[in-house]
Coordinates of C-alpha atoms and ligand atoms in Angstrom, one line a residue:
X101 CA 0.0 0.0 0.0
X102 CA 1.8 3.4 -1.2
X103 CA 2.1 5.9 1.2
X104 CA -0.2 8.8 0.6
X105 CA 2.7 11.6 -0.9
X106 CA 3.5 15.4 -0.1
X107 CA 3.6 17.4 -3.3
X108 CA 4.3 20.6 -1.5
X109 CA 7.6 22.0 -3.0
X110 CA 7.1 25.0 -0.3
X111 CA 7.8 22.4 2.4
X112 CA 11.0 21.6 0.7
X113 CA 12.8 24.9 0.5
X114 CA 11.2 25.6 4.0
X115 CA 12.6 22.4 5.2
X116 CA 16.1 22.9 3.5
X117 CA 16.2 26.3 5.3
X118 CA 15.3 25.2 8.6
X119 CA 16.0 21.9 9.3
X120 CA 19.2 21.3 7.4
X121 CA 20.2 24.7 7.6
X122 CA 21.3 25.2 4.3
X123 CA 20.6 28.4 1.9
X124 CA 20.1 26.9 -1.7
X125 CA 20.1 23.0 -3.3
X126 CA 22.6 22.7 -5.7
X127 CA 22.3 21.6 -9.2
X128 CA 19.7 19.0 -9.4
X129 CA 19.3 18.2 -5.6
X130 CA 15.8 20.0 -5.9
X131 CA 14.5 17.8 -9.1
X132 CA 15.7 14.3 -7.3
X133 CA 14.5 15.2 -4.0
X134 CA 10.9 16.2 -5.9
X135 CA 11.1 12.6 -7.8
X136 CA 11.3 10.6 -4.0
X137 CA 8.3 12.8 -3.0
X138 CA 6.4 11.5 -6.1
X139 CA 6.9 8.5 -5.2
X140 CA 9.1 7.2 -7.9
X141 CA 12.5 5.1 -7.8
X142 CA 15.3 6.9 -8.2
X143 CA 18.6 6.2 -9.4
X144 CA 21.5 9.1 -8.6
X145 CA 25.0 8.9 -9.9
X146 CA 27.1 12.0 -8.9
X147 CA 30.3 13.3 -8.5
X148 CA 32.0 12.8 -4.8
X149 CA 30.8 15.1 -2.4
X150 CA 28.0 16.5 -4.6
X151 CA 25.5 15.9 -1.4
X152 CA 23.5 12.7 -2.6
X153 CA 22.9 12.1 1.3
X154 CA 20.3 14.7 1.3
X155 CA 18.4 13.6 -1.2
X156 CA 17.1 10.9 0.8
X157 CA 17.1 13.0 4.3
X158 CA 15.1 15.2 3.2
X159 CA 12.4 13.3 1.9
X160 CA 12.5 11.0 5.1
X161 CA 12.3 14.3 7.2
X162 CA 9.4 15.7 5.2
X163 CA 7.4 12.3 4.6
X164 CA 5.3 10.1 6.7
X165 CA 6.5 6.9 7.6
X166 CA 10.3 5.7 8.1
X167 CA 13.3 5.5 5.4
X168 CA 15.6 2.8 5.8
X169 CA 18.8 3.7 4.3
X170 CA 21.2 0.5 3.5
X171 CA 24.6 1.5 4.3
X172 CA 27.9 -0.8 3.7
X173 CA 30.2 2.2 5.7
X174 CA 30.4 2.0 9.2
X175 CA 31.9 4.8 9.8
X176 CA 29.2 6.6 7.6
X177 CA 26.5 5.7 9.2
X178 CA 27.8 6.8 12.5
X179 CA 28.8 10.5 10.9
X180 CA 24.8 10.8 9.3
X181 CA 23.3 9.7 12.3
X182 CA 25.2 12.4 15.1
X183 CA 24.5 15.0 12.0
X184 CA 21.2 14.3 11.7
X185 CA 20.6 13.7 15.7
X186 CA 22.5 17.3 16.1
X187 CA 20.0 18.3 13.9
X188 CA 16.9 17.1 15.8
X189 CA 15.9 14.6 13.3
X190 CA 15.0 11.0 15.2
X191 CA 18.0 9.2 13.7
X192 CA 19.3 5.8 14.4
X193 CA 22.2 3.2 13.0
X194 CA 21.7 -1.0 14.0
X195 CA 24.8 -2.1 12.9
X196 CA 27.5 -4.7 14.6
X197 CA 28.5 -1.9 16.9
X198 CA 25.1 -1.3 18.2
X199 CA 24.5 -2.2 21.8
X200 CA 21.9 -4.8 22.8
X201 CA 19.5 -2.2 24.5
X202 CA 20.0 -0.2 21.4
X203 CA 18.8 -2.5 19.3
X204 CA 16.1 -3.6 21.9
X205 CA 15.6 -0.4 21.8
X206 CA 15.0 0.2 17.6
X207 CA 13.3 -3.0 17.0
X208 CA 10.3 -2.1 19.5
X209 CA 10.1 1.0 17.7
X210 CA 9.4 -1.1 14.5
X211 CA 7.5 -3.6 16.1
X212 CA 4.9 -0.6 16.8
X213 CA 4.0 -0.2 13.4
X214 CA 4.2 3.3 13.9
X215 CA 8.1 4.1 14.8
X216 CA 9.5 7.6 15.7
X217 CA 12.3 6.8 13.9
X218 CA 13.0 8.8 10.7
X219 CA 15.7 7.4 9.6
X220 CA 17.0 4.1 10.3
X221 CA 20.7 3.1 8.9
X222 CA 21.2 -0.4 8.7
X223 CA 23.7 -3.1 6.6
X224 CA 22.7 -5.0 4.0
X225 CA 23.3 -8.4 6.7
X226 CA 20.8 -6.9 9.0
X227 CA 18.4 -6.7 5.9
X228 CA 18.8 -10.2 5.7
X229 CA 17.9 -11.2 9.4
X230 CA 14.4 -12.8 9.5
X231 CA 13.8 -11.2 12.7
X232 CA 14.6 -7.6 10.8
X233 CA 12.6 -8.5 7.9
X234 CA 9.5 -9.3 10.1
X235 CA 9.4 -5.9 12.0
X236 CA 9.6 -4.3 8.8
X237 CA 6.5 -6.2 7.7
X238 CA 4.8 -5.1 10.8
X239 CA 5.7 -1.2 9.2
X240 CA 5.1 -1.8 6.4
X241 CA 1.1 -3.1 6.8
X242 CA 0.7 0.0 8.7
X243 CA 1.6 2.2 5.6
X244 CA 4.7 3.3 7.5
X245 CA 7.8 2.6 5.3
X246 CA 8.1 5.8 3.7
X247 CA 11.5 4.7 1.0
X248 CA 14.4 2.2 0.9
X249 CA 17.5 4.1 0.0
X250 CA 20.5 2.1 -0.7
X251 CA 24.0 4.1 -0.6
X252 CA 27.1 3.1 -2.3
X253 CA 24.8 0.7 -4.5
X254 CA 27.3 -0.2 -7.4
X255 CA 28.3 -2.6 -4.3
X256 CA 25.2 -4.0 -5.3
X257 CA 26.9 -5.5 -8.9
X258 CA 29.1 -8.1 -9.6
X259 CA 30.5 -5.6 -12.5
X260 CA 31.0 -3.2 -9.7
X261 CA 34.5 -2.7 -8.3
X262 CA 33.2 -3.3 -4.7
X263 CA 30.8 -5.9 -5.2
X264 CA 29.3 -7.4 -1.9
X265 CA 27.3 -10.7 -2.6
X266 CA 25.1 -9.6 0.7
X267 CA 23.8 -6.2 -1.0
X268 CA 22.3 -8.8 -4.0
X269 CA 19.4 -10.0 -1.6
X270 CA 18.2 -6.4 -1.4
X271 CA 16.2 -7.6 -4.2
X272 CA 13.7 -8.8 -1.4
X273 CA 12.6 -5.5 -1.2
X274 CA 11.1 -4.9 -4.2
X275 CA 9.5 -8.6 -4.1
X276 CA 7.8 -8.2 -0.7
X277 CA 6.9 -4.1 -0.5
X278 CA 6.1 -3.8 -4.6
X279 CA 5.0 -0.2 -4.0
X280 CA 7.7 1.3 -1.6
X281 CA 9.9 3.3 -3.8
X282 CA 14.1 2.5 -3.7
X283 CA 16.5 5.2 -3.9
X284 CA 19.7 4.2 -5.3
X285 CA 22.7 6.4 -5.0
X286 CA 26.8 5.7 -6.0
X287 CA 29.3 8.1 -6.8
X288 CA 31.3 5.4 -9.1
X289 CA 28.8 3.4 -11.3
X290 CA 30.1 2.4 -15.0
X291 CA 27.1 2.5 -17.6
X292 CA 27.0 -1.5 -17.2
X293 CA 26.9 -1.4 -13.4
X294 CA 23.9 0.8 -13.5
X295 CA 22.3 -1.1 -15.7
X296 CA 23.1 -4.6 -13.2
X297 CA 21.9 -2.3 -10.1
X298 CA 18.4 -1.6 -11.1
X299 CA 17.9 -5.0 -12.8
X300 CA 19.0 -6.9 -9.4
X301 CA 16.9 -4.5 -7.4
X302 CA 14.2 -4.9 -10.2
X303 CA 13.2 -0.9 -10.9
X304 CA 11.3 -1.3 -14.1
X305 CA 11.3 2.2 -16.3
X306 CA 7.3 2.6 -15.9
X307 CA 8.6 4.5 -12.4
X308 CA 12.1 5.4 -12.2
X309 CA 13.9 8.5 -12.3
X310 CA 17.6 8.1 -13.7
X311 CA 20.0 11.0 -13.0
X312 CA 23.4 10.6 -13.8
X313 CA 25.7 14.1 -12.9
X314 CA 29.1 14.3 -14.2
X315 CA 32.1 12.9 -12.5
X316 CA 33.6 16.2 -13.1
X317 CA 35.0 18.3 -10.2
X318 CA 36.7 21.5 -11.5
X319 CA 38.9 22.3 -8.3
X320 CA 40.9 19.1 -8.5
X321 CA 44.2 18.9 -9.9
X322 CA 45.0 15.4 -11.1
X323 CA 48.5 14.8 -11.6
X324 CA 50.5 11.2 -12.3
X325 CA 53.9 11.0 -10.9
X326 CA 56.1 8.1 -12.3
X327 CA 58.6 6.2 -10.5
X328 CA 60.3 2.8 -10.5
X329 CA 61.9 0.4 -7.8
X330 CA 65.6 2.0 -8.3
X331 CA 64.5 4.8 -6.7
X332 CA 62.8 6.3 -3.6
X333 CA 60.0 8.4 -4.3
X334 CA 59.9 9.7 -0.7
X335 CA 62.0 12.8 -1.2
X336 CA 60.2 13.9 -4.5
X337 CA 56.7 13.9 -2.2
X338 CA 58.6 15.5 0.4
X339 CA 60.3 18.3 -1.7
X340 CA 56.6 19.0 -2.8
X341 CA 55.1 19.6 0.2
X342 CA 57.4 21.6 1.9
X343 CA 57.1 23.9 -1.4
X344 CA 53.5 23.9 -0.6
X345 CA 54.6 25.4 2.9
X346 CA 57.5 28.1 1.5
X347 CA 54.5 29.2 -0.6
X348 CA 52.1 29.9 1.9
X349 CA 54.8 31.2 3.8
X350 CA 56.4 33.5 0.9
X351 CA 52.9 35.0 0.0
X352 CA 52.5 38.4 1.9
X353 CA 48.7 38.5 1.1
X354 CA 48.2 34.7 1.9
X355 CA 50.2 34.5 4.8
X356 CA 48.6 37.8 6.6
X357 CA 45.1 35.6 5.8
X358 CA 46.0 32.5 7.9
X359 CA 47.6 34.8 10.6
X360 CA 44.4 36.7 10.5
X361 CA 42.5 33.2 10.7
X362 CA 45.1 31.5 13.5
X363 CA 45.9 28.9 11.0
X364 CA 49.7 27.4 10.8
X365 CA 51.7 27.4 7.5
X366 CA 51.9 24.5 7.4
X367 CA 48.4 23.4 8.4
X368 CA 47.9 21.6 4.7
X369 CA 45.7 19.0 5.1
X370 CA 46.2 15.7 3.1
X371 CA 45.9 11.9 3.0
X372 CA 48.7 9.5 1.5
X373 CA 47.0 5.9 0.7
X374 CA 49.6 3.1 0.9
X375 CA 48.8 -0.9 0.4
X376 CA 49.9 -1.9 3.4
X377 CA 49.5 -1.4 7.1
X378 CA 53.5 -1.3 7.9
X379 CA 53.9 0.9 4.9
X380 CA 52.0 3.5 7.1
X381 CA 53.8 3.3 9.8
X382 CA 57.1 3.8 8.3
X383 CA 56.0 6.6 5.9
X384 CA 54.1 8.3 9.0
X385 CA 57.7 8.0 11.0
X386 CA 59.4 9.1 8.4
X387 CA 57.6 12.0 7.4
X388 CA 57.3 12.9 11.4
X389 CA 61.0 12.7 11.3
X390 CA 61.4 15.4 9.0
X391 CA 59.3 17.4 10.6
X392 CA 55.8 17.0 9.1
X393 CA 52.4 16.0 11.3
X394 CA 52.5 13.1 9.8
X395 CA 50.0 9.9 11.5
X396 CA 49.1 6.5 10.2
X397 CA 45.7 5.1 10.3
X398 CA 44.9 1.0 9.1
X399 CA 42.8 -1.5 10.3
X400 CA 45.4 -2.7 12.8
X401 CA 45.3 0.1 15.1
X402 CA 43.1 0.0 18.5
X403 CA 39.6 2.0 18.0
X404 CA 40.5 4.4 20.7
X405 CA 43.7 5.6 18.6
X406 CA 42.1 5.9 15.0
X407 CA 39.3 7.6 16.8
X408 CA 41.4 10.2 18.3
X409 CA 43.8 10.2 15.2
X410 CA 40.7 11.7 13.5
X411 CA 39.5 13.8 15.4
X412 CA 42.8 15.7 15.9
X413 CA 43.5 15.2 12.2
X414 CA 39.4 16.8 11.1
X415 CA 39.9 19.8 13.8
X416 CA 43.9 20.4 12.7
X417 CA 45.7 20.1 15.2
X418 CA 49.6 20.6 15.1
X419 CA 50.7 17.2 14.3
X420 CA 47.9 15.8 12.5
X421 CA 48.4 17.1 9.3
X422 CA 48.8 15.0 7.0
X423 CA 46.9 10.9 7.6
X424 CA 49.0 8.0 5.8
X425 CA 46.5 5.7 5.7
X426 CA 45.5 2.6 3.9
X427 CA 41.9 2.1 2.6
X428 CA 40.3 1.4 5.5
X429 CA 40.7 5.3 6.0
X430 CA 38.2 8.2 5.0
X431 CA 34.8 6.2 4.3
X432 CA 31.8 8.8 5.6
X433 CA 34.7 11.4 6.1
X434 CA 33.1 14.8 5.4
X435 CA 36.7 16.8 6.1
X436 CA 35.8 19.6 4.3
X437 CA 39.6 21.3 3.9
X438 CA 41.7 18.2 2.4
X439 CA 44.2 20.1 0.1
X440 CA 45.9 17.1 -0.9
X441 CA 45.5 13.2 -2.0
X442 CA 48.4 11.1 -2.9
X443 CA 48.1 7.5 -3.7
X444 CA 51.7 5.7 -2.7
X445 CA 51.1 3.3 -5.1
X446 CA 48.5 2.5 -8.1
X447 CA 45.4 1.1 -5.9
X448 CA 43.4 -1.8 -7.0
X449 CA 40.3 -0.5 -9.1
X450 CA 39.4 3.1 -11.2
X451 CA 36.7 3.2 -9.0
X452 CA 38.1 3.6 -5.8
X453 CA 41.0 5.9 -7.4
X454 CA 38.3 8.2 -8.3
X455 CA 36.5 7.9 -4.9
X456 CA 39.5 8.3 -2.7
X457 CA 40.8 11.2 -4.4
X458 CA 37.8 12.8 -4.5
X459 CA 38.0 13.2 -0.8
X460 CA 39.9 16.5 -1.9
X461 CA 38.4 20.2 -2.2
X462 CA 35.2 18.9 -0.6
X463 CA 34.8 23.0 0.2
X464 CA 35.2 23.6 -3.6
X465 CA 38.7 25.2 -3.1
X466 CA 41.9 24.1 -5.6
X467 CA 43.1 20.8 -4.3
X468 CA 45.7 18.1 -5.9
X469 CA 45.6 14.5 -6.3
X470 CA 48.7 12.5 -7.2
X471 CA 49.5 9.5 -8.1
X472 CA 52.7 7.5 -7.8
X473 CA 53.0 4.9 -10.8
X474 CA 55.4 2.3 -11.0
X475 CA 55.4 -0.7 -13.8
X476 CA 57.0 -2.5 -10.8
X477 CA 53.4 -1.9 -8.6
X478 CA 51.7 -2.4 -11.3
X479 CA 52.5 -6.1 -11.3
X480 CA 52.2 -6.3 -7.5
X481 CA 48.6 -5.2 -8.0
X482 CA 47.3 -7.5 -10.4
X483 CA 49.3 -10.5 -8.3
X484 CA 47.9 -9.3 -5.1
X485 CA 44.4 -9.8 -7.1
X486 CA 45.0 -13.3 -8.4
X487 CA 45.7 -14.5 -4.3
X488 CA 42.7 -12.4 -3.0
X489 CA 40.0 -15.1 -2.3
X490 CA 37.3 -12.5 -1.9
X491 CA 38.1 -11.2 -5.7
X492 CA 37.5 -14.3 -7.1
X493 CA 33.4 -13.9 -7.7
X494 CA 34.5 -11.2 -9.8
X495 CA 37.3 -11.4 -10.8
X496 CA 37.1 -10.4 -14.4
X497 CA 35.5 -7.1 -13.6
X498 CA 38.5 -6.4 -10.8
X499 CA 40.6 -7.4 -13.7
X500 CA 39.1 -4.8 -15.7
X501 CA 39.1 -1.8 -13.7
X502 CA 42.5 -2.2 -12.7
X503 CA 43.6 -2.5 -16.5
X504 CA 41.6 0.8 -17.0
X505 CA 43.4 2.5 -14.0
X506 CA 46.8 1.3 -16.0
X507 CA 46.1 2.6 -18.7
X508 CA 44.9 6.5 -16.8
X509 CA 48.2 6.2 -15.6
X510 CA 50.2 5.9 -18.6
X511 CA 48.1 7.7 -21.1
X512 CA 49.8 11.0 -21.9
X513 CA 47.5 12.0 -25.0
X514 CA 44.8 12.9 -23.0
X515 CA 43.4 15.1 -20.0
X516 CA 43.3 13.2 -17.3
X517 CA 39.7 14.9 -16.6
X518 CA 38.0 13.5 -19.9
X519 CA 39.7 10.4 -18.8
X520 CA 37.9 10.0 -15.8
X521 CA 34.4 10.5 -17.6
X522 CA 35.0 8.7 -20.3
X523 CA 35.6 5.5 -17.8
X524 CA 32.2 5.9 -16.1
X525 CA 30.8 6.7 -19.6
X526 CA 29.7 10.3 -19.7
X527 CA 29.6 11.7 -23.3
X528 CA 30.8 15.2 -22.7
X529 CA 34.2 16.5 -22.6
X530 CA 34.5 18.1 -18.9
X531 CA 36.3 21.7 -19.1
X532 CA 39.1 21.1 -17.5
X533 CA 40.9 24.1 -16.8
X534 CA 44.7 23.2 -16.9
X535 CA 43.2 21.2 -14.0
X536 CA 45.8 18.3 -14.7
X537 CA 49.5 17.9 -15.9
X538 CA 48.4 16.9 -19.5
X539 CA 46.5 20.7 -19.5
X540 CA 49.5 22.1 -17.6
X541 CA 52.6 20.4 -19.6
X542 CA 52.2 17.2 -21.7
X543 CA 55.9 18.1 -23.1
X544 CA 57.0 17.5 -19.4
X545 CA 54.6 14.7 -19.1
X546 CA 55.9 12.8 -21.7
X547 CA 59.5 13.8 -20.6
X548 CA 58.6 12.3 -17.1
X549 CA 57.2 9.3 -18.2
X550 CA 59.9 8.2 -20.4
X551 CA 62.6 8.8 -17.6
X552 CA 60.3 7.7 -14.7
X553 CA 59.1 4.6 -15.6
X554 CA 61.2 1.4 -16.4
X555 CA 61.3 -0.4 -19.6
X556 CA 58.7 -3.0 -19.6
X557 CA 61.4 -5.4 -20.4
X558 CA 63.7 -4.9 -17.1
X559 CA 60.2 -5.5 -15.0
X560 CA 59.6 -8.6 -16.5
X561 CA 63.1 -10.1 -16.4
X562 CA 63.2 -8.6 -12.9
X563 CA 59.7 -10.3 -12.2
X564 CA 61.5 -13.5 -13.5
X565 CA 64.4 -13.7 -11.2
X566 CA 62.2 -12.8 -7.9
X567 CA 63.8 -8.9 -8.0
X568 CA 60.2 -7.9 -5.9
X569 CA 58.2 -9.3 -3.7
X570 CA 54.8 -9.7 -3.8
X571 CA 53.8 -9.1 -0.1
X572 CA 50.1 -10.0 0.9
X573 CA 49.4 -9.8 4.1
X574 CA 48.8 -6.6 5.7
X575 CA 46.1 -4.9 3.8
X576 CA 43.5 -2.2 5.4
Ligands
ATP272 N1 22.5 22.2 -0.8 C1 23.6 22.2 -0.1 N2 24.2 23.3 0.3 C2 25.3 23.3 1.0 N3 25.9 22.2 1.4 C3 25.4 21.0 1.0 C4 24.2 20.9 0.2 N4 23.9 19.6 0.0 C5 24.9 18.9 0.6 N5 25.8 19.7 1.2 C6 27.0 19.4 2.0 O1 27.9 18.7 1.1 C7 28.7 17.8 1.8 C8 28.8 16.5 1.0 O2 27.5 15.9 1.0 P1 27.4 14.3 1.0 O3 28.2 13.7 2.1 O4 26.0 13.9 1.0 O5 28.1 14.0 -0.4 P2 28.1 12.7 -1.2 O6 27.5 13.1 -2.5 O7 27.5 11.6 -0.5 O8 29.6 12.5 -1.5 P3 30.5 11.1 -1.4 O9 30.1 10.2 -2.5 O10 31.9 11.7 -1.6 O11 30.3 10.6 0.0 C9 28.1 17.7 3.2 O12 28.9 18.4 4.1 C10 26.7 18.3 3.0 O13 26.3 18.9 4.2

């Protein structure tokens, strides 16, 4: 039974203004958010940090009934939820971290038929619980379950580069509530995962909404840096920030503005992503040792430190500058000043390239994103793919993406820019305004490439004779 809809657009500026405290929607927010309130499915692709998040909250706050937003990011979940709590909006996560009480708590707020809850963030495994399943029956009878909305849903794909066999049975909600619409949203969806997405979740045209936003984000400065195994890339990184820092420092003008703001010279914030979890310890201790706030972040570390690791590194402090991280870092992450990205070696799919740099210039200001490639890592990553298990179910597609990723990194005939949109299929040419070192200086580029990078022919024959290691273990 479809829940009777709003068609107010008065409530939706009015709502914007005083709930979410923002002045204006940006490009296209308005039209999606107008879709969900017509009751239609919706599918958004857009850009990192274009705000797809309120295209469901808002809905959820002004509609009757509860969303239930499928989440695959911890760490997100937890961010939207204090946000939207801070904001007065009855919020709530049931997730493995959730205490019993809690989700005592939640699930006799379902049971009601009638919950207070607004928005309810849950994994795609809860979605799968029976118990779960029947409480959202209960809602669901009473004309309460307002919209499903289902973040980061390329996962849902097996042609996606983060596919996550669990997200498949979200199919089940379309089967059992027919008329509940499903909001889809992904920053990184290829024309082909799209098209897997709404088929799994089975959003038939008759009612959908498709909008697909360019990948395209002006203020960020893509750059590839080659470099081989001879030779330590450490002091070419290093030499570049502390320019960054005489810069700041040399500019009358800028320097008087960070005085005037309290803000240190060299308070630049970044990220490095490395493979591996000892690689951010010793690139964090090394950078620390010549003199940068430099601190690592992985999977490894005790809660308690990665908490307080971000907190000092989102409200920079002196000393957490700059986060050497390895994936497991900056999922839900709304750091709006990141001036930098670097990724220490070639990382395993386009996708998450284009996701993890575009954790840059979230405030719209210039930022840069490098990337260190080596043929030498290049053969590490596709090894490191053939041993992970958990690749295996697709492993064509992870084969795929990483190929395209190769083949960003050693095009020089092209802006990096229409590179990216080309991969996730968008027909037009994005300005790019020397926003990349093909724009800025392909002479150099070329120049760079052909000294950087090693002849394919002394990888291979160093391949042959064990010359690198492969290393495994140690990942997030
Ligand atoms: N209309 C708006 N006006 C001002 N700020 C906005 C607006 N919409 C969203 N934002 C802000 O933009 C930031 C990014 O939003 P959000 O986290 O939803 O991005 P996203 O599209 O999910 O990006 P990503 O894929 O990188 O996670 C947030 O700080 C959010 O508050």
């Amino acid at each position: 039974m479809p829940l009777s809809r709003t068609d107010s657009c008065v409530d939706i500026d009015f709502t914007l203004r005083r709930t979410f405290k923002k002045a204006n929607f940006r490009p296209l927010q308005r039209e999606v958010i107008v879709a969900a309130l017509d009751g239609d499915d919706v599918f958004i692709q857009a850009a990192t940090s274009f705000g797809k998040s309120l295209c469901f909250q808002l809905p959820a706050v002004i509609d009757h009934g509860i969303t239930i937003v499928i989440s695959p990011l911890l760490s997100l979940m937890t961010d939207q939820v204090s946000a939207l709590r801070a904001a007065n909006i009855e919020a709530a996560t049931i997730n493995s971290n959730t205490t019993y009480q809690e989700r005592q708590r939640l699930l006799g707020d379902l049971e009601t038929g009638h919950p207070v809850t607004r928005l309810l963030y849950v994994t795609p495994e809860q979605c799968n619980a029976d118990g779960f399943r029947k409480h959202l029956r209960v809602v669901y009878e009473q004309r309460e379950l307002a919209r499903i909305a289902v973040d980061e849903a390329h996962c849902i794909s097996e042609w996606g580069h983060d596919f996550r066999p669990t997200f498949k049975e979200l199919r089940w909600f379309r089967e059992s509530f027919p008329d509940v619409p499903i909001m889809c949203l992904t920053a990184t969806a290829t024309p082909r995962v799209r098209q897997d997405v709404l088929a799994t979740l089975g959003l038939t045209e008759a009612k959908l909404k498709v909008f697909t936003m360019t990948t395209f984000r002006d203020n960020l400065h893509y750059e590839v840096r080659f470099k081989c195994d001879q030779e330590d890339h450490y002091s070419d990184f290093l030499c570049w920030l502390k320019q960054v820092y005489k810069r700041r420092a040399e500019d009358p003008e800028r320097r008087s503005e960070l005085e005037h703001k309290k803000e240190r010279l060299d308070n630049v914030s970044g990220i490095i992503y490395t493979i591996f979890r000892q690689d951010c310890e010793d690139l964090a201790a090394r950078l620390r040792a010549d003199g940068i706030g430099a601190r690592p972040y992985h999977a490894g570390l005790r809660n308690e430190e990665k908490n307080e690791t971000l907190r000092r590194w989102v409200t920079n402090e002196k000393g957490y500058d700059v986060i050497v991280a390895t994936t497991a870092f900056g999922m839900g992450i709304d750091k709006k000043d990141v001036r930098f990205v670097v990724h220490w070696q070639i990382p395993k799919s386009f996708e998450g390239f284009y996701q993890e740099a575009g954790r840059a210039g979230r405030d719209g200001k210039a930022s840069i994103c490098i990337m260190y490639y080596s043929r030498e890592d290049r053969d590490r990553a596709f090894n490191r793919l053939s041993k992970d298990g958990k690749a295996q179910s697709n492993l064509e597609a992870r084969i795929r993406t990483l190929q395209a990723l190769i083949a960003y990194c050693e095009s020089t005939d092209a802006c990096r820019h229409k590179l990216i949109s080309e991969y996730f299929g968008e027909k037009e040419t994005p300005h790019c305004e020397y926003a990349c070192d093909w724009h800025k200086d392909v002479k150099n580029l070329k120049r760079a490439k052909l000294n950087g990078l090693e002849s394919e022919e002394w990888v291979s024959t160093q391949k042959d004779l064990g010359r690198f290691d492969y290393g495994y273990e140690g990942y997030d």
